[in-house]
mmCIF file of C-alpha atoms in Angstrom:
data_model
loop_
_atom_site.group_PDB
_atom_site.id
_atom_site.type_symbol
_atom_site.label_atom_id
_atom_site.label_comp_id
_atom_site.label_asym_id
_atom_site.label_seq_id
_atom_site.Cartn_x
_atom_site.Cartn_y
_atom_site.Cartn_z
ATOM 1 C CA MET A 1 0.085 -0.061 -0.065
ATOM 2 C CA ASP A 2 1.259 3.516 -0.493
ATOM 3 C CA VAL A 3 2.265 5.444 2.498
ATOM 4 C CA MET A 4 -0.234 7.832 3.625
ATOM 5 C CA PRO A 5 0.624 11.533 3.803
ATOM 6 C CA SER A 6 2.108 12.644 7.307
ATOM 7 C CA PRO A 7 0.115 15.070 9.208
ATOM 8 C CA LEU A 8 3.444 16.686 9.653
ATOM 9 C CA ARG A 9 4.000 17.405 6.137
ATOM 10 C CA GLU A 10 0.604 18.512 5.335
ATOM 11 C CA ASN A 11 -0.232 22.049 5.651
ATOM 12 C CA SER A 12 2.905 22.782 7.754
ATOM 13 C CA ALA A 13 3.098 26.092 9.402
ATOM 14 C CA PRO A 14 6.311 28.170 8.493
ATOM 15 C CA PRO A 15 9.402 26.787 10.080
ATOM 16 C CA PHE A 16 9.794 29.886 12.220
ATOM 17 C CA LEU A 17 6.673 30.054 13.565
ATOM 18 C CA PRO A 18 5.018 27.591 16.295
ATOM 19 C CA LEU A 19 2.121 25.344 15.195
ATOM 20 C CA LEU A 20 0.151 26.333 18.520
ATOM 21 C CA VAL A 21 0.429 29.272 20.656
ATOM 22 C CA VAL A 22 -1.119 29.389 24.163
ATOM 23 C CA GLU A 23 -0.868 33.086 25.011
ATOM 24 C CA GLY A 24 -1.837 34.360 28.761
ATOM 25 C CA VAL A 25 -4.679 31.985 28.924
ATOM 26 C CA THR A 26 -6.922 32.250 32.087
ATOM 27 C CA LEU A 27 -9.852 29.600 32.126
ATOM 28 C CA GLU A 28 -13.061 29.486 34.296
ATOM 29 C CA TYR A 29 -15.763 27.203 34.628
ATOM 30 C CA HIS A 30 -19.034 27.058 36.611
ATOM 31 C CA ALA A 31 -19.393 24.507 39.411
ATOM 32 C CA PRO A 32 -22.338 24.244 41.642
ATOM 33 C CA GLY A 33 -22.834 27.651 43.407
ATOM 34 C CA ARG A 34 -19.438 29.083 42.242
ATOM 35 C CA LEU A 35 -17.076 30.265 39.479
ATOM 36 C CA VAL A 36 -13.914 28.205 39.209
ATOM 37 C CA ARG A 37 -10.744 29.704 37.952
ATOM 38 C CA ALA A 38 -8.892 26.744 36.382
ATOM 39 C CA THR A 39 -5.953 28.234 34.951
ATOM 40 C CA GLN A 40 -4.136 31.705 35.377
ATOM 41 C CA ASN A 41 -2.305 33.610 32.559
ATOM 42 C CA VAL A 42 -0.723 30.157 31.148
ATOM 43 C CA SER A 43 1.556 30.667 28.156
ATOM 44 C CA PHE A 44 3.583 28.356 26.024
ATOM 45 C CA ASP A 45 4.367 27.554 22.336
ATOM 46 C CA VAL A 46 4.069 24.026 20.619
ATOM 47 C CA TRP A 47 6.228 23.399 17.534
ATOM 48 C CA GLU A 48 5.311 21.049 14.655
ATOM 49 C CA GLY A 49 6.383 17.577 15.835
ATOM 50 C CA ASP A 50 6.575 18.195 19.345
ATOM 51 C CA ARG A 51 5.561 15.868 22.239
ATOM 52 C CA PHE A 52 4.421 18.540 24.527
ATOM 53 C CA MET A 53 3.363 17.348 27.778
ATOM 54 C CA LEU A 54 1.069 18.995 30.420
ATOM 55 C CA LEU A 55 2.139 17.892 33.850
ATOM 56 C CA GLY A 56 0.394 18.528 37.312
ATOM 57 C CA ALA A 57 -1.233 17.402 40.190
ATOM 58 C CA SER A 58 -5.282 16.503 39.882
ATOM 59 C CA GLY A 59 -7.037 20.004 39.890
ATOM 60 C CA CYS A 60 -4.135 22.235 38.227
ATOM 61 C CA GLY A 61 -6.331 22.699 35.434
ATOM 62 C CA LYS A 62 -4.248 20.814 32.456
ATOM 63 C CA SER A 63 -7.441 18.768 31.351
ATOM 64 C CA THR A 64 -9.546 22.239 31.082
ATOM 65 C CA LEU A 65 -6.472 23.611 29.062
ATOM 66 C CA LEU A 66 -6.542 20.805 26.679
ATOM 67 C CA LYS A 67 -10.378 21.227 26.387
ATOM 68 C CA ALA A 68 -9.691 25.039 25.649
ATOM 69 C CA VAL A 69 -7.150 24.001 22.751
ATOM 70 C CA GLY A 70 -9.720 21.567 21.584
ATOM 71 C CA GLY A 71 -12.291 24.634 21.340
ATOM 72 C CA PHE A 72 -14.533 23.288 24.083
ATOM 73 C CA ILE A 73 -14.075 26.116 26.397
ATOM 74 C CA PRO A 74 -13.446 29.811 25.397
ATOM 75 C CA PRO A 75 -10.618 31.715 27.194
ATOM 76 C CA ARG A 76 -11.631 34.100 29.934
ATOM 77 C CA GLU A 77 -8.288 35.794 29.218
ATOM 78 C CA GLY A 78 -5.710 35.614 26.607
ATOM 79 C CA ARG A 79 -5.837 33.817 23.105
ATOM 80 C CA ILE A 80 -5.146 30.402 21.517
ATOM 81 C CA LEU A 81 -3.675 30.294 18.011
ATOM 82 C CA LEU A 82 -3.389 27.344 15.586
ATOM 83 C CA ASP A 83 -1.247 28.140 12.389
ATOM 84 C CA GLY A 84 -1.487 31.570 13.550
ATOM 85 C CA GLN A 85 -5.436 31.786 13.651
ATOM 86 C CA PRO A 86 -7.545 32.294 16.469
ATOM 87 C CA ILE A 87 -9.309 28.951 17.535
ATOM 88 C CA HIS A 88 -13.079 29.199 17.323
ATOM 89 C CA GLY A 89 -14.912 26.120 18.644
ATOM 90 C CA PRO A 90 -13.852 22.478 17.730
ATOM 91 C CA GLY A 91 -12.631 21.166 14.555
ATOM 92 C CA PRO A 92 -10.867 18.370 12.611
ATOM 93 C CA ASP A 93 -7.552 19.822 12.928
ATOM 94 C CA ARG A 94 -7.515 19.093 16.601
ATOM 95 C CA VAL A 95 -8.744 15.337 17.832
ATOM 96 C CA VAL A 96 -8.902 14.259 21.182
ATOM 97 C CA VAL A 97 -8.106 10.911 22.505
ATOM 98 C CA PHE A 98 -9.861 10.370 26.024
ATOM 99 C CA GLN A 99 -9.035 8.213 28.966
ATOM 100 C CA GLU A 100 -12.258 6.277 28.696
ATOM 101 C CA PHE A 101 -12.638 3.184 26.475
ATOM 102 C CA ASP A 102 -16.277 3.727 26.011
ATOM 103 C CA GLN A 103 -15.846 5.930 23.296
ATOM 104 C CA LEU A 104 -16.158 3.423 20.461
ATOM 105 C CA PRO A 105 -19.732 2.541 19.247
ATOM 106 C CA PRO A 106 -19.983 -1.183 20.157
ATOM 107 C CA TRP A 107 -22.065 -2.113 17.039
ATOM 108 C CA LYS A 108 -19.161 -0.827 14.628
ATOM 109 C CA THR A 109 -16.147 -3.040 13.903
ATOM 110 C CA VAL A 110 -12.446 -1.728 14.376
ATOM 111 C CA ARG A 111 -12.217 -0.429 10.791
ATOM 112 C CA GLN A 112 -15.975 1.180 10.977
ATOM 113 C CA ASN A 113 -14.995 2.897 14.278
ATOM 114 C CA VAL A 114 -11.856 4.280 12.557
ATOM 115 C CA ALA A 115 -13.565 5.367 9.243
ATOM 116 C CA PHE A 116 -16.750 6.747 10.638
ATOM 117 C CA PRO A 117 -15.374 10.058 11.654
ATOM 118 C CA LEU A 118 -13.847 10.404 8.211
ATOM 119 C CA ARG A 119 -17.150 9.945 6.372
ATOM 120 C CA ALA A 120 -19.095 12.026 8.946
ATOM 121 C CA SER A 121 -16.614 15.011 8.225
ATOM 122 C CA GLY A 122 -17.507 14.698 4.749
ATOM 123 C CA GLY A 123 -15.119 15.293 1.621
ATOM 124 C CA VAL A 124 -14.015 11.744 2.210
ATOM 125 C CA SER A 125 -15.007 8.853 -0.028
ATOM 126 C CA SER A 126 -15.747 5.629 1.306
ATOM 127 C CA SER A 127 -13.080 3.936 -0.545
ATOM 128 C CA GLU A 128 -10.255 6.682 0.743
ATOM 129 C CA ALA A 129 -11.987 6.534 4.354
ATOM 130 C CA LYS A 130 -11.446 2.472 4.211
ATOM 131 C CA GLU A 131 -7.807 2.668 2.898
ATOM 132 C CA ARG A 132 -6.832 5.236 5.418
ATOM 133 C CA ALA A 133 -8.415 3.352 8.337
ATOM 134 C CA ASP A 134 -6.693 0.003 7.283
ATOM 135 C CA TYR A 135 -3.386 2.294 7.242
ATOM 136 C CA TYR A 136 -3.689 3.406 10.614
ATOM 137 C CA ILE A 137 -5.224 0.219 12.114
ATOM 138 C CA GLU A 138 -2.183 -1.494 10.536
ATOM 139 C CA LYS A 139 0.139 1.187 12.312
ATOM 140 C CA VAL A 140 -1.178 0.436 15.978
ATOM 141 C CA GLY A 141 -0.912 -3.285 15.298
ATOM 142 C CA LEU A 142 -4.632 -4.421 15.038
ATOM 143 C CA ALA A 143 -4.610 -5.503 11.380
ATOM 144 C CA ARG A 144 -5.787 -8.731 12.374
ATOM 145 C CA PHE A 145 -8.565 -7.308 14.298
ATOM 146 C CA ALA A 146 -9.989 -4.849 11.762
ATOM 147 C CA ASP A 147 -13.221 -6.594 11.629
ATOM 148 C CA ALA A 148 -13.664 -7.213 15.560
ATOM 149 C CA TYR A 149 -15.899 -5.495 17.643
ATOM 150 C CA PRO A 150 -14.740 -3.412 20.612
ATOM 151 C CA ASN A 151 -16.409 -5.660 23.320
ATOM 152 C CA THR A 152 -13.928 -8.586 22.233
ATOM 153 C CA LEU A 153 -10.859 -6.275 22.712
ATOM 154 C CA SER A 154 -8.877 -5.225 25.546
ATOM 155 C CA GLY A 155 -8.544 -1.719 27.154
ATOM 156 C CA GLY A 156 -5.191 -1.288 25.636
ATOM 157 C CA MET A 157 -6.418 -2.545 22.237
ATOM 158 C CA LYS A 158 -9.431 -0.065 22.619
ATOM 159 C CA GLN A 159 -7.053 2.758 23.124
ATOM 160 C CA ARG A 160 -4.934 1.938 20.078
ATOM 161 C CA VAL A 161 -8.331 2.102 18.120
ATOM 162 C CA ALA A 162 -8.938 5.518 19.534
ATOM 163 C CA ILE A 163 -5.547 6.502 18.477
ATOM 164 C CA ALA A 164 -5.837 5.159 14.859
ATOM 165 C CA ARG A 165 -9.102 6.834 14.746
ATOM 166 C CA ALA A 166 -7.706 9.980 15.686
ATOM 167 C CA LEU A 167 -4.472 10.058 13.389
ATOM 168 C CA ALA A 168 -6.766 8.924 10.470
ATOM 169 C CA MET A 169 -8.340 12.394 10.876
ATOM 170 C CA GLU A 170 -4.691 13.613 10.097
ATOM 171 C CA PRO A 171 -5.033 16.545 12.830
ATOM 172 C CA ARG A 172 -2.680 19.349 13.179
ATOM 173 C CA VAL A 173 -2.394 18.473 16.813
ATOM 174 C CA LEU A 174 -3.126 15.352 18.494
ATOM 175 C CA LEU A 175 -4.892 15.900 21.892
ATOM 176 C CA MET A 176 -4.395 13.135 24.482
ATOM 177 C CA ASP A 177 -6.273 13.545 27.944
ATOM 178 C CA GLU A 178 -4.356 10.923 30.445
ATOM 179 C CA PRO A 179 -5.334 8.323 27.573
ATOM 180 C CA PHE A 180 -3.228 5.375 29.485
ATOM 181 C CA ALA A 181 -4.204 6.283 33.143
ATOM 182 C CA ALA A 182 -6.940 3.458 33.229
ATOM 183 C CA LEU A 183 -4.593 0.884 32.097
ATOM 184 C CA ASP A 184 -2.298 -1.394 34.342
ATOM 185 C CA ALA A 185 1.189 -0.518 34.624
ATOM 186 C CA LEU A 186 2.631 -3.291 32.074
ATOM 187 C CA THR A 187 0.157 -2.199 29.485
ATOM 188 C CA ARG A 188 0.577 1.431 30.183
ATOM 189 C CA ARG A 189 4.402 1.136 29.531
ATOM 190 C CA LYS A 190 3.657 -0.966 26.279
ATOM 191 C CA MET A 191 1.331 1.652 25.208
ATOM 192 C CA GLN A 192 3.870 4.503 25.754
ATOM 193 C CA GLU A 193 6.457 2.731 23.677
ATOM 194 C CA GLU A 194 4.104 1.858 20.871
ATOM 195 C CA LEU A 195 3.063 5.783 20.873
ATOM 196 C CA LEU A 196 6.676 6.482 20.600
ATOM 197 C CA ALA A 197 7.099 4.072 17.568
ATOM 198 C CA LEU A 198 4.319 5.298 16.032
ATOM 199 C CA TRP A 199 5.335 8.941 16.302
ATOM 200 C CA GLU A 200 8.640 8.024 14.928
ATOM 201 C CA GLU A 201 6.774 6.836 11.617
ATOM 202 C CA VAL A 202 4.062 9.548 11.254
ATOM 203 C CA ARG A 203 5.750 12.319 13.273
ATOM 204 C CA PHE A 204 2.482 13.971 14.431
ATOM 205 C CA THR A 205 2.205 16.907 16.766
ATOM 206 C CA LEU A 206 1.108 15.844 20.391
ATOM 207 C CA LEU A 207 -0.228 17.557 23.461
ATOM 208 C CA PHE A 208 -0.623 15.176 26.317
ATOM 209 C CA VAL A 209 -2.090 15.644 29.610
ATOM 210 C CA THR A 210 -0.541 13.503 32.529
ATOM 211 C CA HIS A 211 -0.201 13.496 36.157
ATOM 212 C CA SER A 212 2.734 10.967 36.096
ATOM 213 C CA ILE A 213 6.223 12.442 36.152
ATOM 214 C CA GLU A 214 7.814 9.126 34.708
ATOM 215 C CA GLU A 215 5.197 9.524 31.867
ATOM 216 C CA ALA A 216 5.778 12.858 30.993
ATOM 217 C CA LEU A 217 9.646 12.155 30.699
ATOM 218 C CA VAL A 218 9.204 8.881 28.896
ATOM 219 C CA VAL A 219 6.599 10.487 26.317
ATOM 220 C CA GLY A 220 7.427 14.115 26.035
ATOM 221 C CA ASN A 221 10.453 16.068 24.492
ATOM 222 C CA ARG A 222 9.096 19.068 26.228
ATOM 223 C CA ILE A 223 7.164 19.363 29.528
ATOM 224 C CA ALA A 224 5.068 22.330 31.017
ATOM 225 C CA LEU A 225 4.814 22.191 34.755
ATOM 226 C CA LEU A 226 1.658 23.733 36.267
ATOM 227 C CA SER A 227 1.052 24.673 39.848
ATOM 228 C CA PRO A 228 -2.311 23.975 41.402
ATOM 229 C CA HIS A 229 -5.255 26.343 42.278
ATOM 230 C CA PRO A 230 -5.505 28.031 39.829
ATOM 231 C CA GLY A 231 -2.823 26.166 37.231
ATOM 232 C CA ARG A 232 0.119 28.642 36.199
ATOM 233 C CA MET A 233 3.185 27.864 34.366
ATOM 234 C CA ARG A 234 5.797 26.855 36.953
ATOM 235 C CA ALA A 235 8.543 25.687 34.466
ATOM 236 C CA GLU A 236 9.310 24.251 31.378
ATOM 237 C CA ILE A 237 11.469 21.078 30.735
ATOM 238 C CA ASN A 238 13.243 20.346 27.546
ATOM 239 C CA SER A 239 14.368 16.733 27.137
ATOM 240 C CA HIS A 240 14.759 15.503 23.474
ATOM 241 C CA GLU A 241 17.123 12.806 24.746
ATOM 242 C CA TRP A 242 14.850 10.824 27.173
ATOM 243 C CA ASP A 243 13.598 7.478 26.167
ATOM 244 C CA LEU A 244 12.369 4.279 27.486
ATOM 245 C CA LYS A 245 15.857 2.850 27.644
ATOM 246 C CA SER A 246 17.003 5.870 30.019
ATOM 247 C CA GLY A 247 14.533 5.225 32.448
ATOM 248 C CA GLY A 248 16.847 3.904 35.031
ATOM 249 C CA SER A 249 19.737 6.281 33.942
ATOM 250 C CA PRO A 250 21.113 8.773 36.613
ATOM 251 C CA GLN A 251 20.512 11.325 34.271
ATOM 252 C CA PHE A 252 16.479 10.228 33.907
ATOM 253 C CA GLN A 253 16.336 10.076 37.719
ATOM 254 C CA ALA A 254 17.860 13.547 38.243
ATOM 255 C CA ALA A 255 15.195 14.937 35.817
ATOM 256 C CA ALA A 256 12.467 13.038 37.810
ATOM 257 C CA ASN A 257 13.705 14.154 41.246
ATOM 258 C CA ARG A 258 14.284 17.949 39.886
ATOM 259 C CA ILE A 259 10.370 17.994 38.394
ATOM 260 C CA HIS A 260 9.442 16.176 41.928
ATOM 261 C CA ARG A 261 11.066 19.248 43.696
ATOM 262 C CA LEU A 262 9.393 21.851 41.497
ATOM 263 C CA LEU A 263 5.893 20.584 41.898
ATOM 264 C CA PHE A 264 6.444 19.721 45.352
ATOM 265 C CA GLU A 265 7.790 23.116 46.466
ATOM 266 C CA GLU A 266 4.942 24.847 44.552
ATOM 267 C CA ALA A 267 2.265 22.517 46.396
ATOM 268 C CA GLU A 268 4.024 23.375 49.460
ATOM 269 C CA ALA A 269 3.847 27.220 48.762
ATOM 270 C CA THR A 270 0.114 26.937 47.931
ATOM 271 C CA ASN A 271 -0.989 24.534 50.673
ATOM 272 C CA GLY A 272 -4.314 25.599 51.739
ATOM 273 C CA ALA A 273 -4.908 28.284 49.429
ATOM 274 C CA GLY A 274 -8.497 27.909 47.727
ATOM 275 C CA ASP A 275 -9.640 28.384 44.262
ATOM 276 C CA GLU A 276 -9.358 31.998 42.968
#
């Protein structure tokens, strides 16, 4: 089969401009009886081909920030730009892979689940949708299960289908909201390894939410540390050289300790503070 076009190569932003710009973004949402400020003046840039991690404790606003990039929540202050243009609502240029496994319609096969968003978005013929679906199903290692139904798949396999479905849309940015958090430790490590191998082939741009320091170092090449209540940029770690093989190295452990110290010091400084 011919190689499908890479999301990195199609409609690429100029090499001197970031693909995604988050600039001074403050986000708020309504909770019962109050207005919660999730993030405060958060800024960062994501470049084409980055594996950019949003790391922080529960409640620091990282998932809310991911939803804002997805276009589901408008910023209270600041702006979010994709290819230099403001984001206004959801779009096929940003596709989300969630943590839950129940996002796949159980009455559709793996192939049908991957192809369905392509057909629903319009402009893609049934033959092209099938070809693209089969390509990404093969890339995530599920070619033998293309005609299987979700109820016959393990949790890790379902997440592979979700990743294939997202990449088949060839988004400008793939958004992942703690996609492996519900998996057991061994399956989670395997999925991290498979995601990196897939990135090596397709070179998509990734914005990934996690609360695991190890996962951030294993998967990401850049890591934004978010402080809690509301989330602010604490620091950014740039690590293009981390990989699974370095997990036990002194350098890897030193980076993990540094991140833990930064997050712990911030938690101590804000201990007892309420939401703004």
